[in-house]
Amino acid sequence: MASYNLEFSCDTAENTLAWIHSIIDFLDSYRFFLEAHVVNFFKDRLWENVDKEWIDCLRNESSENLVQIPSGVVQEYWPPSLKKFVLTSRSLAIRREQANLSKVLPDMHLASLNQVLTQGMNPKKKHEVEVLAGVVSCIAKGVGASTVVDVGAGQGYLAQVLSFEYQLPVIAIDASSHHARVTDARAERIKKHYFSKLRKTGSGSHFNIPKTVTCQILSTETLKALSRSSLQKDLADLELVEESAETESSLLLAGLHACGDLSVTMLRSFLDCKEIRAVVSIGCCYNLLSEEGSESADFQCGFPMSKGVKSTKFSLGKSSRDLACQSAERWKGLGIDASLHNFNLHALRAAFQMVLFHYYPETLEKSPIVGRQGKALLRQQHRKEESTDSMNFVDHNILKRGNIAKANGTGEYHIEGNADENHFSDPVLLASASIKSGSMAGKTSGAFSNGSSNQISINEDTKKYLLFEEFSVSALSRLGFSHLKEVDFSQIWKETEPFAVSCLILCLFILS
């Protein structure tokens, strides 16, 4: 096999630029994947833009091999061009090996957080705050920073751990006044616990409490004012402090999930403001970065930052920024079942786009957001399967919806049970339903009652269709359509379902 595993590094400016140019050359060659939006997969027939040899090769590939594509795993029998794409993409990606913090920061101490500090945190948030607080504390001491500024502090989780547990002066700034009130109220509850603890040990009663500031935009000027005001007891009037205080202090900027341009502004402020000694930032929401040339971009855009990238005139675009929020390692860590579960959600959403295209075309101009009801529906389905000893059953109520009962095909069937008699003639369900036991008036090619008055036994294909319809009805309701049109869900499903595997393959290529 030809080797496409190229080596890149950022040890010098020259090597960094070489890496950047290699990435741009690769992205330009596969611009289609950058600009493809999975929700439009069926509407725009996106599979027609993918190399037919690739699709034919992967259509019958095992799920185990498919979900490893974003991780750079290829098979020997794949077409050379496909292997080149996957392996080159992987070699250009930034390395994500986990650092050994004890070697990087040998003086770092991780405090074990008590239940009072972690109240309201889920396990993921607790882990992030616990580790980042230790890192911030160690670096703050190392650079001699007298104050930590928690940028985009949210509800103050990081700020409060740094203040109460590590005894660092902290200013928590956030654009939301509601978050500031929550941070202050939470700090008061924590203060009572620590005050009681200090009295019992007789070690005094002094400890730091985070100071909150609400401001919309973090600028160099604001940071200078904050650095001067960090030694002041009252931050109620920031303008007064800025005018009267001349004392300088050193700062460390910290951000846990500093959203969009916020991380960029932190880095620029670090370069422009001598009071800032260090930046510790975990960025997120790269899709919200402003970009040069876009209509919504301000004077200082989030992308690109460097002169090297600016000189290439390379543009990402919205779809690429959305894609930047995804991680191949995240999908790899989910495992096969969870990965396929997520890909199925993408296929459901893409199929629903066809509903909007045919019946509600005016909504597509607004880029509709339908939320995460797909995940909720799949969780419900999973719980129902578990509650019936993993047998393939769905609630009878799902099959009672009016639009399913309306005749879209030939033949009329009656589902019998304790509930009111229902007419059932959907061609997709009739064609693919699995016969288990029970009785039904009419021909024996339909979905059958399993003897229970509340459940009907069906196969996997039928479950997928029902899930699609349930997803669509829920999404339309979320978009404000309470009185639904005569939507032929079964016809849309028949048009899209044969290409569902191709949709999964496109998702994998995009993630690569």
Coordinates of C-alpha atoms in Angstrom, one line a residue:
M1 CA 0.0 0.0 0.0
A2 CA 1.3 3.5 -0.8
S3 CA 2.1 5.5 2.2
Y4 CA -0.1 8.6 2.8
N5 CA 0.9 9.1 6.5
L6 CA 2.8 12.3 6.2
E7 CA 4.5 13.9 9.2
F8 CA 3.8 17.5 10.2
S9 CA 4.9 19.6 13.2
C10 CA 4.6 23.1 14.7
D11 CA 8.1 23.2 16.0
T12 CA 9.0 26.2 13.8
A13 CA 7.0 28.9 12.0
E14 CA 8.1 27.4 8.6
N15 CA 6.9 23.9 9.5
T16 CA 3.6 25.3 10.8
L17 CA 3.0 27.2 7.6
A18 CA 3.8 24.0 5.6
W19 CA 1.2 22.1 7.6
I20 CA -1.4 24.8 7.1
H21 CA -0.8 24.9 3.3
S22 CA -1.0 21.1 3.1
I23 CA -4.4 21.2 4.9
I24 CA -5.7 23.9 2.6
D25 CA -4.6 22.1 -0.5
F26 CA -6.4 18.9 0.7
L27 CA -9.6 20.8 1.7
D28 CA -9.7 22.6 -1.7
S29 CA -9.5 19.2 -3.4
Y30 CA -12.5 17.9 -1.5
R31 CA -14.4 21.2 -1.2
F32 CA -17.7 19.3 -1.7
F33 CA -17.4 17.5 1.6
L34 CA -16.7 20.8 3.3
E35 CA -19.8 22.5 1.9
A36 CA -22.1 19.5 2.1
H37 CA -24.9 19.8 4.6
V38 CA -26.2 16.4 5.7
V39 CA -29.7 17.7 6.3
N40 CA -29.9 18.3 2.5
F41 CA -28.6 14.8 1.6
F42 CA -31.9 13.6 0.1
K43 CA -33.2 16.9 -1.1
D44 CA -30.0 17.8 -3.1
R45 CA -29.2 14.1 -4.0
L46 CA -25.7 14.6 -2.5
W47 CA -24.7 11.0 -3.0
E48 CA -24.4 11.8 -6.7
N49 CA -21.3 13.9 -5.9
V50 CA -19.5 11.1 -4.2
D51 CA -17.2 8.9 -6.2
K52 CA -19.4 6.0 -7.4
E53 CA -16.5 3.5 -6.8
W54 CA -16.4 4.6 -3.2
I55 CA -20.1 4.2 -2.7
D56 CA -20.2 0.8 -4.4
C57 CA -17.3 -0.4 -2.2
L58 CA -18.7 0.8 1.1
R59 CA -22.4 0.0 0.5
N60 CA -21.9 -3.6 1.7
E61 CA -19.1 -2.9 4.2
S62 CA -19.6 -4.0 7.8
S63 CA -20.7 -1.4 10.4
E64 CA -17.5 -2.2 12.3
N65 CA -15.3 -1.0 9.4
L66 CA -17.5 1.9 8.5
V67 CA -17.4 3.6 11.9
Q68 CA -13.6 3.5 11.9
I69 CA -13.2 5.6 8.8
P70 CA -13.0 8.9 10.8
S71 CA -10.3 7.4 12.9
G72 CA -8.2 6.7 9.7
V73 CA -8.7 2.9 9.5
V74 CA -8.8 1.5 6.0
Q75 CA -9.1 -1.9 4.4
E76 CA -6.7 -3.4 1.9
Y77 CA -9.3 -4.1 -0.7
W78 CA -10.6 -0.5 -0.9
P79 CA -10.0 1.6 -4.0
P80 CA -6.6 3.4 -3.8
S81 CA -8.3 6.8 -4.1
L82 CA -10.5 6.1 -1.1
K83 CA -7.6 4.9 1.0
K84 CA -5.6 8.0 0.0
F85 CA -8.5 10.3 1.1
V86 CA -8.9 8.6 4.5
L87 CA -5.2 8.3 5.3
T88 CA -4.2 11.8 4.1
S89 CA -7.1 13.3 6.1
R90 CA -5.9 11.5 9.2
S91 CA -2.3 12.5 8.8
L92 CA -3.2 16.2 8.5
A93 CA -5.3 16.2 11.6
I94 CA -4.0 17.8 14.8
R95 CA -2.7 15.2 17.2
R96 CA -5.1 14.6 20.1
E97 CA -3.0 12.4 22.4
Q98 CA -3.8 13.0 26.1
A99 CA -1.0 14.8 27.9
N100 CA 0.6 13.5 31.1
L101 CA -0.2 16.5 33.3
S102 CA 2.2 15.3 36.0
K103 CA 5.1 15.7 33.5
V104 CA 3.9 18.9 31.9
L105 CA 3.0 20.5 35.3
P106 CA 5.0 18.6 38.0
D107 CA 4.0 21.1 40.7
M108 CA 0.3 20.8 40.0
H109 CA -2.0 19.7 42.8
L110 CA -5.6 18.5 42.0
A111 CA -7.9 19.1 44.9
S112 CA -10.7 16.6 45.5
L113 CA -13.9 18.7 45.4
N114 CA -16.6 18.3 48.0
Q115 CA -20.3 18.0 47.4
V116 CA -21.0 21.6 48.3
L117 CA -18.7 22.9 45.5
T118 CA -20.0 20.3 43.0
Q119 CA -23.7 20.7 43.6
G120 CA -25.4 21.0 40.2
M121 CA -22.5 19.6 38.2
N122 CA -22.9 16.5 36.1
P123 CA -20.0 14.0 36.1
K124 CA -18.5 15.5 32.9
K125 CA -18.6 19.1 34.3
K126 CA -17.2 18.0 37.6
H127 CA -14.2 16.3 35.9
E128 CA -13.6 19.4 33.7
V129 CA -13.7 21.8 36.5
E130 CA -11.7 19.7 38.9
V131 CA -8.8 19.3 36.4
L132 CA -8.9 22.8 34.9
A133 CA -8.9 24.4 38.3
G134 CA -5.7 22.5 39.2
V135 CA -4.1 23.5 36.0
V136 CA -5.1 27.2 36.4
S137 CA -3.9 27.3 40.0
C138 CA -0.5 25.8 39.1
I139 CA 0.1 28.1 36.1
A140 CA -1.1 31.2 38.1
K141 CA 1.5 30.5 40.7
G142 CA 4.2 29.8 38.1
V143 CA 3.7 33.1 36.3
G144 CA 3.0 35.2 39.4
A145 CA -0.6 36.1 38.4
S146 CA -2.4 37.9 41.3
T147 CA -5.9 37.5 39.9
V148 CA -7.7 35.0 37.7
V149 CA -10.3 36.3 35.3
D150 CA -12.8 33.5 34.4
V151 CA -14.0 34.5 31.0
G152 CA -17.5 33.4 30.1
A153 CA -18.0 32.2 33.7
G154 CA -21.6 30.9 33.2
Q155 CA -22.9 29.8 36.6
G156 CA -19.5 30.3 38.2
Y157 CA -18.4 26.6 38.7
L158 CA -14.8 27.2 37.8
A159 CA -14.6 30.6 39.5
Q160 CA -15.9 29.2 42.8
V161 CA -13.5 26.3 42.9
L162 CA -10.6 28.6 42.3
S163 CA -11.7 31.0 45.0
F164 CA -12.9 28.7 47.8
E165 CA -10.7 25.6 47.2
Y166 CA -7.5 27.2 45.8
Q167 CA -7.9 30.6 47.5
L168 CA -7.2 32.6 44.4
P169 CA -8.7 36.1 43.8
V170 CA -11.2 35.6 40.9
I171 CA -13.2 37.9 38.7
A172 CA -16.1 36.0 37.0
I173 CA -17.3 37.8 33.9
D174 CA -20.2 36.8 31.7
A175 CA -22.5 38.5 29.2
S176 CA -25.6 37.2 31.1
S177 CA -26.8 39.2 34.1
H178 CA -28.8 36.1 35.1
H179 CA -25.6 34.0 35.3
A180 CA -24.1 36.7 37.5
R181 CA -27.0 36.5 39.9
V182 CA -26.8 32.6 40.0
T183 CA -23.1 32.8 40.6
D184 CA -23.5 35.2 43.5
A185 CA -26.3 33.2 45.0
R186 CA -24.3 30.0 44.7
A187 CA -21.2 31.6 46.2
E188 CA -23.2 32.7 49.2
R189 CA -24.3 29.1 49.9
I190 CA -20.8 27.8 49.5
K191 CA -19.5 30.7 51.7
K192 CA -21.6 29.5 54.6
H193 CA -20.1 26.0 54.4
Y194 CA -16.5 27.2 54.3
F195 CA -17.1 29.8 57.1
S196 CA -18.5 27.0 59.3
K197 CA -15.5 24.8 58.4
L198 CA -13.0 27.6 59.2
R199 CA -14.6 28.3 62.6
K200 CA -14.4 24.7 63.6
T201 CA -10.7 24.5 62.7
G202 CA -10.0 27.8 64.3
S203 CA -7.9 28.8 61.2
G204 CA -9.5 32.3 60.8
S205 CA -12.4 33.5 58.7
H206 CA -10.9 35.0 55.6
F207 CA -11.4 33.4 52.2
N208 CA -11.8 34.6 48.7
I209 CA -15.2 35.0 47.0
P210 CA -15.5 35.4 43.2
K211 CA -16.4 38.9 42.1
T212 CA -18.9 39.0 39.2
V213 CA -18.9 41.4 36.3
T214 CA -21.5 41.5 33.5
C215 CA -20.2 42.7 30.2
Q216 CA -21.1 41.9 26.6
I217 CA -17.7 42.1 24.9
L218 CA -14.3 41.3 26.4
S219 CA -11.9 43.9 25.0
T220 CA -8.4 44.9 25.9
E221 CA -9.7 48.1 27.4
T222 CA -12.0 46.1 29.7
L223 CA -9.2 43.9 30.8
K224 CA -7.0 46.8 31.7
A225 CA -9.8 48.2 33.8
L226 CA -10.3 44.8 35.4
S227 CA -6.6 44.5 36.2
R228 CA -6.7 47.9 38.0
S229 CA -9.9 47.1 39.8
S230 CA -8.8 43.7 41.0
L231 CA -7.3 45.2 44.2
Q232 CA -10.5 47.2 44.8
K233 CA -13.3 45.9 47.1
D234 CA -16.1 47.4 45.2
L235 CA -16.6 46.7 41.4
A236 CA -20.0 48.2 41.3
D237 CA -18.8 51.1 39.1
L238 CA -16.2 49.9 36.7
E239 CA -15.9 53.2 34.9
L240 CA -15.1 55.0 38.2
V241 CA -12.4 52.4 38.9
E242 CA -10.9 52.8 35.5
E243 CA -10.6 56.5 35.9
S244 CA -9.3 56.6 39.5
A245 CA -7.1 53.5 40.0
E246 CA -3.5 53.4 38.8
T247 CA -2.4 50.3 40.6
E248 CA -1.5 47.5 38.3
S249 CA -1.9 43.8 39.0
S250 CA -1.1 40.7 36.9
L251 CA -3.8 38.5 35.4
L252 CA -4.4 35.0 34.2
L253 CA -7.3 34.6 31.7
A254 CA -9.2 31.3 32.1
G255 CA -12.0 30.0 30.0
L256 CA -13.9 26.7 30.2
H257 CA -15.8 26.3 26.9
A258 CA -15.1 29.9 25.9
C259 CA -17.6 30.1 23.0
G260 CA -16.8 31.2 19.5
D261 CA -14.9 34.5 19.2
L262 CA -14.4 34.6 23.0
S263 CA -11.4 32.3 22.8
V264 CA -10.0 34.4 20.0
T265 CA -10.5 37.7 21.9
M266 CA -8.7 36.1 24.9
L267 CA -5.7 35.4 22.8
R268 CA -5.6 38.8 21.2
S269 CA -6.0 40.4 24.7
F270 CA -3.1 38.4 25.9
L271 CA -0.9 39.8 23.1
D272 CA -2.1 43.4 23.6
C273 CA -2.3 43.7 27.4
K274 CA 0.9 43.4 29.4
E275 CA -1.0 42.8 32.6
I276 CA -2.1 39.4 31.3
R277 CA 0.6 36.9 32.1
A278 CA -1.0 33.7 30.8
V279 CA -4.1 32.2 29.1
V280 CA -5.7 28.9 29.8
S281 CA -8.6 28.4 27.5
I282 CA -10.7 25.4 26.4
G283 CA -12.6 26.7 23.3
C284 CA -15.9 25.5 22.0
C285 CA -18.6 26.3 19.5
Y286 CA -16.3 27.0 16.6
N287 CA -19.3 27.2 14.4
L288 CA -20.0 30.6 16.0
L289 CA -16.7 32.1 14.9
S290 CA -17.0 35.2 12.8
E291 CA -15.2 35.0 9.5
E292 CA -13.8 37.6 7.2
G293 CA -16.0 38.2 4.2
S294 CA -19.2 37.0 5.9
E295 CA -22.1 39.4 6.3
S296 CA -22.2 39.2 10.0
A297 CA -18.5 39.6 10.6
D298 CA -17.3 42.4 12.8
F299 CA -14.1 44.5 12.2
Q300 CA -12.0 41.9 14.1
C301 CA -13.1 38.5 13.0
G302 CA -12.5 35.2 14.8
F303 CA -11.1 33.5 11.7
P304 CA -8.5 33.7 10.4
M305 CA -6.3 35.0 13.2
S306 CA -2.8 34.5 11.8
K307 CA -1.1 36.4 9.0
G308 CA -0.1 33.1 7.5
V309 CA -3.7 31.9 7.0
K310 CA -4.9 35.3 6.0
S311 CA -2.3 35.4 3.2
T312 CA -3.9 32.2 1.6
K313 CA -7.3 33.9 1.2
F314 CA -8.8 30.6 2.4
S315 CA -12.5 30.7 3.4
L316 CA -14.1 28.1 5.7
G317 CA -17.8 28.9 5.3
K318 CA -20.6 28.1 7.7
S319 CA -20.8 24.3 7.0
S320 CA -17.1 23.9 7.7
R321 CA -17.4 25.8 10.9
D322 CA -20.3 23.6 12.0
L323 CA -18.1 20.6 11.1
A324 CA -15.3 21.9 13.3
C325 CA -17.5 21.1 16.4
Q326 CA -17.2 17.4 15.6
S327 CA -14.4 15.1 16.7
A328 CA -13.4 11.8 15.1
E329 CA -12.2 10.6 18.5
R330 CA -15.6 11.3 20.0
W331 CA -17.3 9.1 17.5
K332 CA -14.7 6.4 18.0
G333 CA -15.2 6.4 21.7
L334 CA -18.9 6.0 21.4
G335 CA -18.6 2.4 20.1
I336 CA -20.4 0.8 17.2
D337 CA -23.9 0.8 18.5
A338 CA -23.9 4.4 19.7
S339 CA -22.1 5.6 16.5
L340 CA -24.8 4.0 14.3
H341 CA -27.4 5.4 16.6
N342 CA -26.1 8.9 15.9
F343 CA -25.8 8.4 12.2
N344 CA -29.4 7.2 12.1
L345 CA -30.4 10.5 13.7
H346 CA -28.7 12.3 10.8
A347 CA -30.6 10.2 8.3
L348 CA -33.9 10.9 10.1
R349 CA -33.2 14.6 10.0
A350 CA -32.3 14.5 6.3
A351 CA -35.5 12.6 5.5
F352 CA -37.5 15.1 7.4
Q353 CA -36.0 17.8 5.3
M354 CA -37.8 16.2 2.4
V355 CA -41.1 16.7 4.3
L356 CA -40.3 20.4 4.6
F357 CA -39.2 20.6 1.0
H358 CA -42.4 19.1 -0.4
Y359 CA -45.0 20.4 2.1
Y360 CA -43.5 23.4 3.9
P361 CA -40.9 24.9 1.5
E362 CA -41.2 28.4 3.0
T363 CA -39.5 27.1 6.2
L364 CA -36.3 26.1 4.5
E365 CA -35.4 29.8 3.9
K366 CA -35.0 30.2 7.7
S367 CA -32.7 27.1 8.3
P368 CA -35.2 25.5 10.7
I369 CA -33.9 24.0 14.0
V370 CA -36.0 21.2 15.3
G371 CA -34.0 20.3 18.5
R372 CA -33.1 16.9 19.7
Q373 CA -36.4 15.0 19.8
G374 CA -34.8 12.3 17.6
K375 CA -32.6 11.2 20.5
A376 CA -35.5 11.3 22.9
L377 CA -37.6 9.1 20.5
L378 CA -34.8 6.6 20.2
R379 CA -34.4 6.4 23.9
Q380 CA -38.1 5.8 24.3
Q381 CA -38.0 3.1 21.7
H382 CA -35.0 1.5 23.5
R383 CA -36.9 1.5 26.9
K384 CA -40.0 -0.1 25.3
E385 CA -37.9 -2.9 23.8
E386 CA -36.3 -3.5 27.1
S387 CA -39.6 -3.6 28.9
T388 CA -40.9 -6.3 26.5
D389 CA -37.8 -8.5 26.8
S390 CA -36.2 -7.1 23.7
M391 CA -39.1 -8.2 21.5
N392 CA -40.0 -6.0 18.5
F393 CA -43.1 -4.3 19.7
V394 CA -44.4 -0.7 19.4
D395 CA -47.3 0.8 21.1
H396 CA -50.6 0.4 19.5
N397 CA -51.2 4.1 20.0
I398 CA -48.4 4.9 17.5
L399 CA -50.4 3.2 14.8
K400 CA -53.6 5.0 15.6
R401 CA -52.6 8.4 14.2
G402 CA -55.0 9.7 11.6
N403 CA -52.5 10.2 8.8
I404 CA -51.4 6.6 9.1
A405 CA -55.0 5.3 9.0
K406 CA -55.8 7.2 5.8
A407 CA -55.6 5.1 2.7
N408 CA -52.4 5.7 0.8
G409 CA -52.3 2.4 -0.9
T410 CA -54.5 -0.5 -1.9
G411 CA -56.5 -2.7 0.5
E412 CA -58.1 -1.7 3.8
Y413 CA -57.2 -3.5 7.0
H414 CA -58.7 -3.4 10.5
I415 CA -56.6 -3.7 13.6
E416 CA -58.6 -5.3 16.3
G417 CA -58.2 -4.6 20.0
N418 CA -59.9 -3.1 23.0
A419 CA -59.5 0.4 21.7
D420 CA -61.6 1.8 18.9
E421 CA -61.3 0.1 15.6
N422 CA -58.7 1.6 13.3
H423 CA -58.3 1.5 9.6
F424 CA -54.7 0.6 8.6
S425 CA -53.5 0.7 5.0
D426 CA -50.0 2.2 4.9
P427 CA -48.1 0.4 2.1
V428 CA -44.7 0.7 3.8
L429 CA -45.9 -0.9 7.0
L430 CA -48.0 -3.5 5.2
A431 CA -45.1 -4.5 3.0
S432 CA -42.5 -4.9 5.8
A433 CA -44.5 -5.7 9.0
S434 CA -43.5 -9.0 10.6
I435 CA -46.2 -11.6 11.5
K436 CA -46.0 -12.8 15.1
S437 CA -49.3 -14.0 16.5
G438 CA -52.9 -12.8 17.0
S439 CA -55.6 -11.9 14.5
M440 CA -56.5 -9.2 12.0
A441 CA -59.5 -8.9 9.8
G442 CA -58.4 -8.9 6.2
K443 CA -55.5 -10.4 4.3
T444 CA -52.5 -11.7 6.1
S445 CA -49.9 -9.4 4.7
G446 CA -50.1 -6.7 7.3
A447 CA -48.9 -5.9 10.8
F448 CA -50.5 -8.2 13.3
S449 CA -51.6 -8.0 16.9
N450 CA -49.5 -10.2 19.2
G451 CA -52.5 -11.0 21.3
S452 CA -52.2 -7.9 23.4
S453 CA -54.7 -5.1 23.1
N454 CA -52.0 -2.5 23.3
Q455 CA -49.1 -3.7 21.2
I456 CA -48.4 -4.8 17.6
S457 CA -45.3 -6.9 16.6
I458 CA -43.2 -5.4 13.8
N459 CA -39.8 -5.8 12.3
E460 CA -36.8 -3.5 12.1
D461 CA -37.8 -1.8 8.8
T462 CA -41.2 -1.0 10.1
K463 CA -39.8 0.4 13.3
K464 CA -37.5 2.7 11.3
Y465 CA -40.5 4.0 9.3
L466 CA -42.6 4.6 12.4
L467 CA -39.7 6.4 14.1
F468 CA -39.3 8.6 11.0
E469 CA -43.0 9.5 11.1
E470 CA -42.9 10.1 14.9
F471 CA -39.8 12.2 14.4
S472 CA -41.4 14.3 11.6
V473 CA -44.6 14.9 13.5
S474 CA -42.7 16.0 16.6
A475 CA -40.4 18.2 14.5
L476 CA -43.3 19.9 12.7
S477 CA -45.0 20.5 16.1
R478 CA -41.7 22.1 17.4
L479 CA -41.7 24.4 14.3
G480 CA -45.2 25.6 15.2
F481 CA -47.3 23.5 12.8
S482 CA -50.1 22.3 15.0
H483 CA -52.5 21.6 12.1
L484 CA -50.6 19.2 9.9
K485 CA -51.1 19.1 6.1
E486 CA -51.9 15.8 4.4
V487 CA -48.3 14.6 4.5
D488 CA -47.6 11.3 2.7
F489 CA -44.9 10.1 5.0
S490 CA -44.7 6.6 3.6
Q491 CA -44.0 8.0 0.1
I492 CA -41.1 10.2 1.4
W493 CA -39.7 7.2 3.3
K494 CA -39.8 5.0 0.2
E495 CA -37.9 7.7 -1.7
T496 CA -35.2 8.2 0.9
E497 CA -34.8 4.8 2.7
P498 CA -32.8 3.1 -0.1
F499 CA -30.1 5.8 0.1
A500 CA -29.9 5.8 4.0
V501 CA -26.6 3.9 3.9
S502 CA -25.1 6.4 1.4
C503 CA -26.1 9.1 3.9
L504 CA -24.2 7.3 6.6
I505 CA -21.2 7.0 4.3
L506 CA -21.3 10.8 3.5
C507 CA -21.4 11.5 7.2
L508 CA -18.2 9.4 7.7
F509 CA -16.4 11.1 4.9
I510 CA -17.3 14.6 6.2
L511 CA -16.1 13.6 9.7
S512 CA -12.8 12.4 8.3

